[in-house]
Amino acid sequence: MSPTEVVTPEQLLHALEVQSRMPILRIGQALMALGVLTEEQLRAGLAQQQLDRSVPLGETLVRMGVVTRAQLQSALVRKMGYPLVNLHEFPVAVDALRTISHGVARRLQVMPLMIHHGRLILALDDPASRHSAIEEVEFISQMKVVPVVGECLVLDTVLYKAYGKLGTDSVDPTIVHDPSRPLDFDMSSVGTSDLLVTLEKEGPAPAMEETAIEQSDNSLVRMINSMIVDAHREGVSDIHIESYPGKEKTRIRFRRDGRLHTHLELPASYRNAIVARVKIMCDLDISEKRKPQDGKINFAKYSPQHRIELRVATIPTANGLEDVVMRILASAKPTALDQLGLSQRNLAEFTQAVERPYGMVLCVGPTGSGKTTTLHSALMRINTPERKIWTAEDPIEITQPGLRQVQVNPRIDWTFAKALRAFVRADPDVIMVGEIRDEETARTAIEASLTGHLVLSTLHTNSAPETVTRLLDMGMDPFNFADSLLAVLAQRLVRRLCSHCIQSRPMRPDEIEELLADYMHAFAGQEAPAEREAVRKSWHSHHGQGGQLLAFASRGCTHCDNTGFSGRVGIHELMVISRTLRRLVQGGARAEELQEAAMREGMRTLRQDGIDKVLSGQTTIEEVRATSNA
């Protein structure tokens, strides 16, 4: 027996502890360090592997005859630190064997050895390369796997003997073993619905208890991957996986253009498996079902041709179940400021505000209203080599060259307020804070803006004037706040009419009067700066065609899934702080007073900006009314 061989659980745990302290190497580096592989041979092996990505590099080098299997195993043990376990002598734990069935162990050519601190220690021939086998065992066992190297004459014999002690000595002769073959994640030939049909055809699903999934695991994994690809292709922002008790089906819903619709329903018995698979993909604790967890999925690991990133949140629900919500992160590139749908007046004044050398600019609205996108568009406008720009975000969704971006982490007490204070000491010109959530962050942001820095941030308020009163209610000093504030931009997203099936007709007089009444409602109780007829004439000059205003609608087509809507457009309310407004803020004025003063100076409300977009054929009045107050 080799002195490096492990034959007892104590030796195995010691060897794993030693491995944890070793530097991380790749298999190619390990073989070169042993002197059995040259750099030219490694390059040739990597080139060969590109032709068939399903074969691990170690196996590719063995097939090419460049290294022997014994040399490969020696590199894994001596240079990469994997414990070498003698499977003929190691006393396998019964609870480890129960985590996966004999058939799965034989198909994957793996051997469960023991469970330590909630992790399954698993022996296999090449743990550095056989990631798909490890992931499948994690998925089936719902445990994290610690891989080690297993040594034996014939693994099937060892497995037969071990599982025979459990009374599961029958072997399925139809299982064909190919240890180098990973799970098939090719999604080009089948869609999610086809994979769902495959799932249901594969025989009875696992029992309602937490039984391991065997026959259906491959199709379920492929279906989840296909579902993510479908969502990305359709422009979906969020994927909701909803578990229900009893025999109710697990529902998967997509949010597209702000509206949820059911994408598919899975048999109830797969609800635990689908949640477990998503947890594995973002490296969360599979066994923890009582607390919410959050993480990220870099989907390129599972499908290299799809560079998708998802933010994942798991939420415990009633009856010991869990829901999962996956946010497909926005494009990594910012949108140009003039592409956000701002009116000419709003675009000019917002641009002027963000180009100021110091002060505070706020972008406000509910979750999912595009605030972060707008701020990054503003940063792109002022992002020049002469400026130092720091951002604190949670999470970082959009990146651009030149920014110094920081991910906050409240779990380690690295908060927005602490990041802000650190930035002030780091010679900034511009600071962007992802969100003002508390009094400390608000106070620090105001102090930073008063000491010669431009501060951009977001807040969850309904309108621009309400933002001022909210911050004053949080205890901000009215004089400091009034001096620092430059502008507040409130925004919402409404669904855009599909450009492929849009139709127009002359607007009826009663429809025009209804829109006029809606538009003028914001001026109630004061002398309107523009009389009703002046507004009507302005509409005709800006939106009229052939002397008539038009009503637009989309009947629905294949491009918009017969919904009549495709994409979204922003509606905005920009309040620029003038001397008059500054005096009102210093006096602690109410939101209504601030709105009246701002409208006299040219501000238009969210509803009014939305009506302008209705007249220009971008959206419908129903969409605008659903997202804004009169």
XYZ file of C-alpha atoms in Angstrom:
630
model
C 0.000 0.000 0.000
C 1.344 3.470 -0.904
C 2.112 5.661 2.140
C -0.102 8.368 0.691
C -3.152 6.101 0.612
C -6.017 6.806 3.023
C -7.803 3.877 4.633
C -9.550 5.394 7.690
C -11.966 8.309 8.193
C -9.473 10.023 10.523
C -6.736 9.925 7.879
C -9.193 11.258 5.294
C -10.240 14.267 7.385
C -6.579 15.065 8.123
C -5.698 14.829 4.414
C -8.572 17.182 3.510
C -7.353 19.678 6.096
C -3.853 19.551 4.569
C -5.317 20.029 1.076
C -7.221 23.154 2.179
C -3.878 24.844 2.911
C -2.296 23.990 -0.437
C -2.117 26.505 -3.332
C -4.737 26.027 -6.036
C -3.345 24.512 -9.256
C -4.879 23.497 -12.563
C -4.340 19.935 -13.778
C -2.072 21.156 -16.605
C 0.123 23.062 -14.146
C 0.251 20.053 -11.830
C 1.398 17.707 -14.614
C 4.040 20.205 -15.765
C 5.255 20.555 -12.152
C 5.767 16.761 -12.063
C 7.805 16.975 -15.269
C 5.594 14.596 -17.239
C 4.082 17.254 -19.518
C 5.730 19.957 -21.636
C 4.221 23.349 -22.436
C 3.874 22.348 -26.110
C 2.000 19.168 -25.149
C -0.299 21.182 -22.859
C -1.118 23.613 -25.685
C -1.833 20.671 -28.001
C -4.077 19.125 -25.339
C -5.994 22.373 -24.855
C -6.447 22.690 -28.626
C -7.729 19.103 -28.796
C -10.126 19.776 -25.912
C -11.631 22.714 -27.817
C -12.879 20.189 -30.398
C -14.850 18.309 -27.732
C -15.544 20.367 -24.618
C -17.373 17.448 -22.999
C -14.059 15.600 -22.394
C -12.024 16.937 -19.429
C -8.444 18.051 -20.084
C -6.932 15.237 -17.992
C -8.881 12.600 -19.917
C -7.954 14.309 -23.221
C -4.233 14.104 -22.373
C -4.606 10.398 -21.430
C -6.409 9.638 -24.720
C -3.687 11.476 -26.668
C -1.099 9.233 -25.004
C 0.783 12.234 -23.631
C 0.397 11.088 -19.990
C -0.676 7.839 -18.377
C -3.612 7.480 -16.064
C -1.206 6.745 -13.212
C 0.651 10.018 -13.890
C -2.643 11.895 -13.954
C -3.613 10.415 -10.591
C -0.176 11.195 -9.181
C -0.548 14.871 -10.198
C -3.956 15.038 -8.525
C -2.566 13.618 -5.291
C 0.971 15.043 -5.062
C 0.575 18.481 -6.609
C -3.127 19.293 -6.145
C -3.426 17.709 -2.716
C -6.445 15.455 -3.299
C -6.504 12.627 -0.729
C -5.953 9.191 -2.314
C -8.439 6.740 -0.786
C -8.040 2.966 -1.011
C -11.657 1.987 -1.727
C -11.016 -1.700 -1.021
C -10.118 -0.964 2.632
C -11.930 2.293 3.491
C -14.997 1.708 5.771
C -17.761 3.433 3.826
C -20.488 5.079 5.964
C -24.018 3.767 5.423
C -25.562 7.266 5.617
C -23.272 8.375 2.766
C -24.384 5.464 0.566
C -28.019 6.437 1.108
C -27.472 9.907 -0.440
C -27.429 8.470 -3.980
C -28.642 5.172 -5.393
C -26.498 2.309 -6.609
C -27.589 3.011 -10.193
C -26.508 6.654 -10.045
C -23.167 5.803 -8.393
C -22.473 3.178 -11.069
C -23.505 5.455 -13.935
C -21.363 8.341 -12.703
C -18.557 6.047 -11.456
C -18.414 7.683 -8.039
C -18.291 6.320 -4.488
C -19.895 8.120 -1.496
C -17.543 7.683 1.477
C -18.808 9.651 4.480
C -20.689 12.768 5.577
C -18.755 15.383 7.551
C -20.264 18.669 8.786
C -23.181 18.347 6.352
C -20.932 17.710 3.328
C -20.671 14.505 1.328
C -17.125 13.235 0.740
C -17.143 11.567 -2.674
C -14.441 9.458 -4.353
C -13.978 9.535 -8.124
C -11.162 9.056 -10.604
C -10.525 12.705 -11.647
C -12.092 15.224 -9.228
C -10.351 18.187 -10.883
C -12.144 17.710 -14.198
C -15.400 15.842 -13.608
C -17.419 18.858 -12.523
C -20.635 17.623 -14.142
C -20.612 14.382 -12.109
C -19.995 16.341 -8.887
C -22.814 18.780 -9.698
C -25.211 15.928 -10.440
C -24.417 14.246 -7.111
C -24.939 17.592 -5.322
C -28.261 17.946 -7.103
C -29.464 14.441 -6.232
C -28.168 14.342 -2.656
C -28.987 18.002 -1.934
C -25.595 18.283 -0.206
C -22.334 20.023 -1.033
C -19.704 17.565 -2.275
C -16.028 17.335 -1.235
C -14.242 15.320 -3.963
C -11.289 12.979 -3.359
C -9.384 10.495 -5.555
C -10.560 6.883 -5.285
C -8.235 3.954 -6.028
C -9.461 0.412 -6.694
C -9.212 -2.357 -9.249
C -12.808 -2.280 -10.510
C -15.168 0.343 -9.057
C -18.318 -1.543 -10.081
C -17.253 -4.455 -7.870
C -16.615 -2.164 -4.894
C -19.976 -0.450 -5.396
C -21.803 -3.780 -5.684
C -20.265 -4.990 -2.443
C -20.958 -1.733 -0.541
C -24.542 -1.290 -1.703
C -25.215 -4.987 -1.134
C -24.991 -4.302 2.599
C -27.969 -1.937 2.187
C -29.995 -4.647 0.480
C -29.764 -2.856 -2.916
C -27.611 -5.370 -4.725
C -29.601 -5.317 -7.955
C -27.894 -3.610 -10.857
C -29.647 -2.109 -13.881
C -27.914 -3.662 -16.916
C -29.194 -0.893 -19.184
C -27.057 1.776 -17.545
C -24.099 2.501 -19.804
C -21.157 4.206 -18.136
C -19.101 6.972 -19.737
C -17.332 8.764 -16.902
C -15.998 11.569 -19.072
C -19.390 12.557 -20.475
C -20.921 15.616 -18.736
C -24.604 16.345 -18.515
C -25.985 17.393 -21.875
C -26.869 21.089 -21.625
C -27.360 21.612 -25.361
C -30.489 23.740 -25.642
C -30.436 24.347 -29.374
C -32.516 21.324 -30.308
C -35.249 21.341 -27.691
C -37.240 23.976 -25.856
C -38.507 24.216 -22.297
C -41.916 22.784 -23.176
C -40.296 19.768 -24.894
C -38.141 19.114 -21.851
C -41.204 19.357 -19.603
C -42.893 16.697 -21.743
C -39.742 14.565 -21.377
C -39.873 14.998 -17.604
C -43.464 13.777 -17.457
C -42.754 10.841 -19.795
C -39.802 9.618 -17.751
C -42.046 7.680 -15.477
C -43.403 8.487 -12.065
C -41.819 11.447 -10.381
C -40.163 11.103 -6.984
C -42.515 10.613 -4.077
C -43.798 13.653 -2.243
C -41.201 13.067 0.461
C -37.645 14.293 -0.094
C -36.761 11.289 -2.265
C -33.725 11.475 -4.509
C -34.277 12.199 -8.177
C -32.629 9.695 -10.466
C -34.244 9.142 -13.861
C -35.448 12.698 -14.342
C -32.444 14.675 -13.078
C -30.810 15.209 -16.481
C -33.995 16.476 -18.098
C -34.825 18.723 -15.152
C -31.373 20.317 -15.205
C -31.643 20.892 -18.940
C -35.136 22.296 -18.513
C -33.937 24.861 -15.945
C -31.126 25.939 -18.267
C -33.536 26.147 -21.182
C -35.974 28.186 -19.067
C -33.261 30.768 -18.286
C -32.287 31.006 -21.957
C -35.966 31.424 -22.942
C -36.384 34.196 -20.378
C -33.318 36.068 -21.582
C -34.341 35.753 -25.224
C -37.855 37.073 -24.476
C -36.568 40.123 -22.581
C -37.849 38.880 -19.200
C -36.675 40.823 -16.135
C -37.590 38.297 -13.394
C -38.271 34.562 -13.085
C -40.558 33.492 -10.206
C -40.543 29.861 -9.037
C -43.558 29.357 -6.763
C -44.045 26.187 -4.668
C -47.486 25.137 -3.433
C -48.384 22.471 -0.827
C -49.964 19.101 -1.471
C -50.364 18.029 -5.069
C -50.625 21.542 -6.524
C -48.221 22.126 -9.373
C -45.119 24.280 -9.007
C -45.679 27.411 -11.066
C -42.976 29.327 -12.941
C -43.888 32.862 -13.943
C -41.990 35.424 -16.055
C -42.160 39.192 -15.558
C -41.869 40.940 -18.894
C -42.464 44.653 -19.419
C -43.554 44.852 -15.787
C -46.339 42.230 -16.049
C -46.269 38.631 -14.760
C -47.485 35.712 -16.848
C -47.291 31.948 -16.287
C -44.534 30.337 -18.342
C -45.002 26.700 -17.303
C -46.147 24.435 -14.480
C -44.181 21.494 -13.095
C -45.466 18.397 -11.267
C -45.630 19.037 -7.510
C -43.043 16.351 -6.766
C -40.312 18.358 -8.514
C -40.667 21.465 -6.348
C -37.818 20.531 -3.970
C -35.556 19.455 -6.812
C -35.917 22.645 -8.847
C -35.173 24.818 -5.801
C -32.188 22.623 -4.919
C -30.808 22.892 -8.454
C -31.046 26.696 -8.460
C -29.320 26.793 -5.052
C -26.489 24.651 -6.388
C -26.090 26.962 -9.384
C -25.515 29.974 -7.111
C -23.610 28.059 -4.385
C -26.188 28.488 -1.611
C -26.765 26.176 1.345
C -29.091 23.459 0.057
C -30.000 22.213 3.529
C -31.077 25.657 4.843
C -34.797 26.056 4.181
C -35.870 28.186 7.138
C -34.041 31.402 6.271
C -33.964 33.515 3.113
C -30.748 33.360 1.084
C -29.421 35.361 -1.841
C -26.707 34.775 -4.407
C -25.724 35.095 -8.063
C -25.604 32.747 -11.040
C -22.964 33.196 -13.722
C -24.860 31.242 -16.355
C -21.858 31.070 -18.719
C -20.558 28.260 -16.452
C -23.473 26.082 -17.579
C -23.876 27.314 -21.141
C -20.740 29.127 -22.436
C -22.566 30.663 -25.412
C -25.022 32.482 -23.122
C -23.349 35.245 -21.101
C -26.180 35.811 -18.647
C -25.955 36.848 -14.987
C -28.813 36.375 -12.543
C -29.422 37.624 -9.007
C -31.195 34.955 -6.930
C -33.283 35.255 -3.759
C -34.870 32.311 -1.940
C -37.817 32.976 0.404
C -39.186 30.427 2.929
C -42.976 30.099 2.594
C -45.707 28.256 4.491
C -45.674 24.458 4.904
C -41.868 24.316 4.910
C -41.640 25.246 1.217
C -39.473 27.803 -0.584
C -39.975 30.247 -3.448
C -37.176 31.473 -5.690
C -37.009 34.774 -7.567
C -34.283 35.247 -10.175
C -33.589 38.741 -11.526
C -31.891 38.720 -14.930
C -29.403 41.536 -14.535
C -29.560 44.392 -17.010
C -27.105 44.874 -19.833
C -23.625 45.584 -18.525
C -23.476 48.675 -20.740
C -25.145 51.977 -19.796
C -27.759 53.654 -22.003
C -27.102 57.093 -23.467
C -28.932 59.849 -21.565
C -30.813 61.013 -24.659
C -32.177 57.469 -25.174
C -34.123 57.375 -21.891
C -37.236 59.117 -23.217
C -36.759 62.409 -21.343
C -38.614 65.384 -22.820
C -36.500 68.176 -24.305
C -36.950 70.394 -21.248
C -36.233 67.566 -18.787
C -33.186 66.353 -20.747
C -31.635 69.829 -20.916
C -32.172 70.645 -17.244
C -31.186 67.195 -15.945
C -27.994 67.287 -18.023
C -27.210 70.739 -16.659
C -27.702 69.487 -13.081
C -25.407 66.456 -13.411
C -22.705 68.575 -15.044
C -22.498 70.843 -11.978
C -19.246 70.496 -9.960
C -20.968 69.878 -6.620
C -24.396 69.327 -5.090
C -26.856 66.444 -4.905
C -29.065 64.962 -7.640
C -31.692 62.375 -6.660
C -33.531 59.873 -8.849
C -36.672 58.520 -7.170
C -39.402 55.981 -7.782
C -40.491 52.458 -6.789
C -38.397 49.317 -7.221
C -37.918 48.440 -10.873
C -38.603 51.918 -12.244
C -35.180 52.267 -13.890
C -33.511 54.575 -11.352
C -30.112 52.866 -11.486
C -30.181 52.863 -15.286
C -30.824 56.613 -15.296
C -27.993 57.325 -12.851
C -25.541 55.256 -14.895
C -26.631 57.136 -18.006
C -25.862 60.377 -16.164
C -22.478 59.012 -15.093
C -21.676 58.039 -18.685
C -22.379 61.649 -19.676
C -19.834 63.042 -17.183
C -17.378 60.118 -17.172
C -14.188 61.756 -18.453
C -10.492 61.115 -17.649
C -10.431 64.380 -15.676
C -13.018 63.134 -13.147
C -12.665 60.570 -10.372
C -16.009 58.772 -9.957
C -16.746 56.387 -7.066
C -19.926 54.288 -6.891
C -21.353 52.204 -4.011
C -23.957 49.718 -5.263
C -25.885 46.662 -4.124
C -25.527 44.823 -6.425
C -23.318 46.167 -9.239
C -25.481 45.606 -12.320
C -24.028 48.036 -14.857
C -20.306 48.616 -15.421
C -18.412 51.154 -17.471
C -14.687 51.898 -17.871
C -13.349 54.682 -15.672
C -15.698 54.144 -12.718
C -14.390 52.826 -9.410
C -17.281 50.604 -8.339
C -17.750 49.132 -4.871
C -20.141 46.365 -3.808
C -21.567 47.079 -0.347
C -22.179 44.197 2.038
C -24.338 44.953 5.103
C -23.565 41.486 6.547
C -20.005 42.613 7.316
C -21.142 46.133 8.241
C -19.877 47.548 4.923
C -22.859 49.846 4.355
C -23.676 52.709 1.978
C -22.910 55.228 4.740
C -19.486 53.695 5.477
C -18.655 53.483 1.775
C -19.618 57.163 1.405
C -17.323 58.195 4.231
C -14.492 56.150 2.714
C -15.060 57.777 -0.700
C -14.824 61.301 0.746
C -11.288 60.448 1.908
C -10.395 59.017 -1.538
C -10.235 62.305 -3.498
C -13.530 61.989 -5.453
C -15.116 64.363 -7.932
C -18.381 62.442 -8.257
C -19.975 59.917 -5.868
C -22.900 57.677 -6.761
C -24.719 55.940 -3.890
C -27.006 53.104 -4.925
C -29.733 54.017 -2.453
C -30.388 56.283 0.529
C -31.962 53.860 3.000
C -31.470 55.540 6.349
C -30.767 58.796 8.134
C -27.015 58.125 8.401
C -26.618 57.638 4.633
C -28.735 60.719 3.882
C -26.762 62.902 6.292
C -23.417 61.666 4.942
C -24.534 62.259 1.332
C -25.568 65.848 2.122
C -22.260 66.507 3.904
C -20.337 65.124 0.899
C -22.280 67.336 -1.521
C -21.583 70.420 0.633
C -17.836 69.761 0.691
C -17.354 70.127 -3.049
C -18.512 66.796 -4.511
C -21.326 65.906 -6.888
C -23.456 63.189 -5.246
C -25.981 61.087 -7.180
C -28.362 58.703 -5.421
C -31.778 57.047 -5.466
C -34.687 57.027 -3.038
C -37.995 55.160 -2.841
C -40.550 57.985 -2.976
C -43.568 58.610 -5.190
C -42.882 62.091 -6.569
C -40.177 64.757 -6.704
C -41.776 67.120 -4.111
C -42.463 64.211 -1.721
C -38.743 63.378 -1.775
C -37.898 66.696 -0.124
C -40.453 66.268 2.665
C -39.383 62.638 3.217
C -35.755 63.653 3.800
C -36.768 66.524 6.059
C -38.938 64.089 8.048
C -35.858 61.860 8.426
C -34.231 64.686 10.378
C -32.122 66.451 7.741
C -31.145 70.053 8.466
C -33.395 72.147 6.142
C -30.685 74.748 5.414
C -27.919 72.258 4.592
C -30.310 70.135 2.546
C -31.664 73.141 0.613
C -28.108 74.271 -0.183
C -27.002 70.849 -1.396
C -30.004 69.748 -3.496
C -29.778 70.502 -7.240
C -32.610 68.429 -8.760
C -34.975 65.520 -8.121
C -36.062 63.268 -10.997
C -39.082 61.030 -10.326
C -39.768 58.317 -12.886
C -41.900 55.311 -13.783
C -41.796 52.738 -16.561
C -44.877 52.112 -18.712
C -45.349 49.552 -21.452
C -44.542 50.768 -24.966
C -46.960 50.134 -27.835
C -45.652 47.516 -30.275
C -44.216 49.305 -33.307
C -45.028 46.363 -35.600
C -48.802 46.417 -35.129
C -49.508 49.996 -34.020
C -52.517 51.682 -35.618
C -53.843 55.235 -35.380
C -57.149 57.025 -35.884
C -58.357 60.615 -35.391
C -59.078 61.312 -31.739
C -62.701 62.104 -30.901
C -63.508 65.496 -29.310
C -64.682 63.841 -26.077
C -61.358 61.941 -25.825
C -59.420 65.195 -26.251
C -61.519 66.865 -23.557
C -60.942 63.942 -21.205
C -57.174 64.140 -21.711
C -57.255 67.929 -21.249
C -59.155 67.580 -17.982
C -56.663 64.988 -16.777
C -53.687 67.155 -17.815
C -55.053 70.351 -16.201
C -55.999 68.592 -12.952
C -52.526 69.176 -11.529
C -53.052 72.951 -11.793
C -56.215 72.860 -9.641
C -56.362 75.456 -6.882
C -53.958 77.914 -8.514
C -53.811 80.181 -11.496
C -52.620 77.905 -14.327
C -49.478 79.073 -16.142
C -50.985 77.773 -19.378
C -54.691 78.000 -19.997
C -56.675 75.079 -21.353
C -56.743 76.343 -24.934
C -53.047 77.128 -24.880
C -52.362 73.499 -23.917
C -54.665 72.295 -26.699
C -52.806 74.448 -29.258
C -49.481 73.189 -27.965
C -50.637 69.601 -28.435
C -51.737 70.285 -32.001
C -48.420 71.914 -32.853
C -46.289 69.148 -31.332
C -48.370 66.015 -31.968
C -51.012 66.922 -34.548
C -51.035 65.385 -38.026
C -53.144 67.006 -40.729
C -54.682 69.307 -38.132
C -55.874 66.404 -35.960
C -54.686 64.664 -32.825
C -54.418 60.886 -33.197
C -55.323 58.018 -30.870
C -52.957 55.045 -31.066
C -53.442 51.343 -30.307
C -51.693 48.072 -31.122
C -53.893 45.114 -31.972
C -51.229 42.492 -31.134
C -48.958 40.414 -33.358
C -46.297 37.707 -33.228
C -43.601 40.256 -32.298
C -45.389 41.192 -29.057
C -47.003 37.807 -28.249
C -50.371 39.360 -29.151
C -50.200 41.713 -26.151
C -49.925 44.943 -28.166
C -46.900 46.015 -26.105
C -43.177 45.530 -26.609
C -40.600 47.093 -24.325
C -41.047 49.992 -21.942
C -40.708 53.764 -21.951
C -40.034 56.125 -19.066
C -42.264 58.948 -17.843
C -40.565 61.620 -15.761
C -41.106 64.477 -13.323
C -38.079 66.764 -12.896
C -37.980 69.338 -10.095
C -34.980 71.662 -10.401
C -34.239 73.582 -7.200
C -34.504 77.331 -7.845
C -34.111 80.194 -5.332
C -37.862 80.145 -4.692
C -37.902 76.395 -4.049
C -34.774 76.644 -1.903
C -36.482 79.158 0.385
C -39.525 76.874 0.630
C -37.310 73.913 1.567
C -35.547 75.987 4.218
C -38.957 76.832 5.652
C -40.038 73.177 5.764
C -42.797 73.597 3.160
C -45.287 70.812 2.460
C -45.104 68.725 -0.723
C -48.179 70.475 -2.190
C -46.553 73.906 -1.851
C -43.345 72.643 -3.462
C -45.295 71.135 -6.374
C -47.249 74.347 -7.001
C -44.062 76.441 -7.026
C -42.204 73.948 -9.245
C -45.067 73.808 -11.763
C -45.117 77.602 -12.001
C -41.456 77.315 -13.006
C -42.156 74.740 -15.730
C -42.166 71.335 -14.020
C -44.627 68.810 -15.404
C -45.935 65.899 -13.320
C -45.555 62.215 -14.122
C -49.169 62.132 -15.340
C -48.631 65.139 -17.624
C -45.416 63.731 -19.096
C -47.225 60.431 -19.618
C -50.092 62.175 -21.484
C -47.512 63.744 -23.829
C -46.205 60.233 -24.562
C -49.768 59.019 -25.168
C -50.258 61.776 -27.765
C -46.972 60.858 -29.463
C -48.059 57.201 -29.802
C -45.584 55.672 -27.364
C -48.042 54.249 -24.808
C -51.698 54.311 -23.726
C -53.513 56.485 -21.192
C -54.453 53.325 -19.252
C -50.766 52.512 -18.770
C -50.025 56.059 -17.596
C -52.943 56.103 -15.147
C -51.911 52.739 -13.727
C -48.489 54.069 -12.699
C -49.048 57.719 -11.755
C -51.303 59.817 -9.531
C -53.578 62.437 -11.034
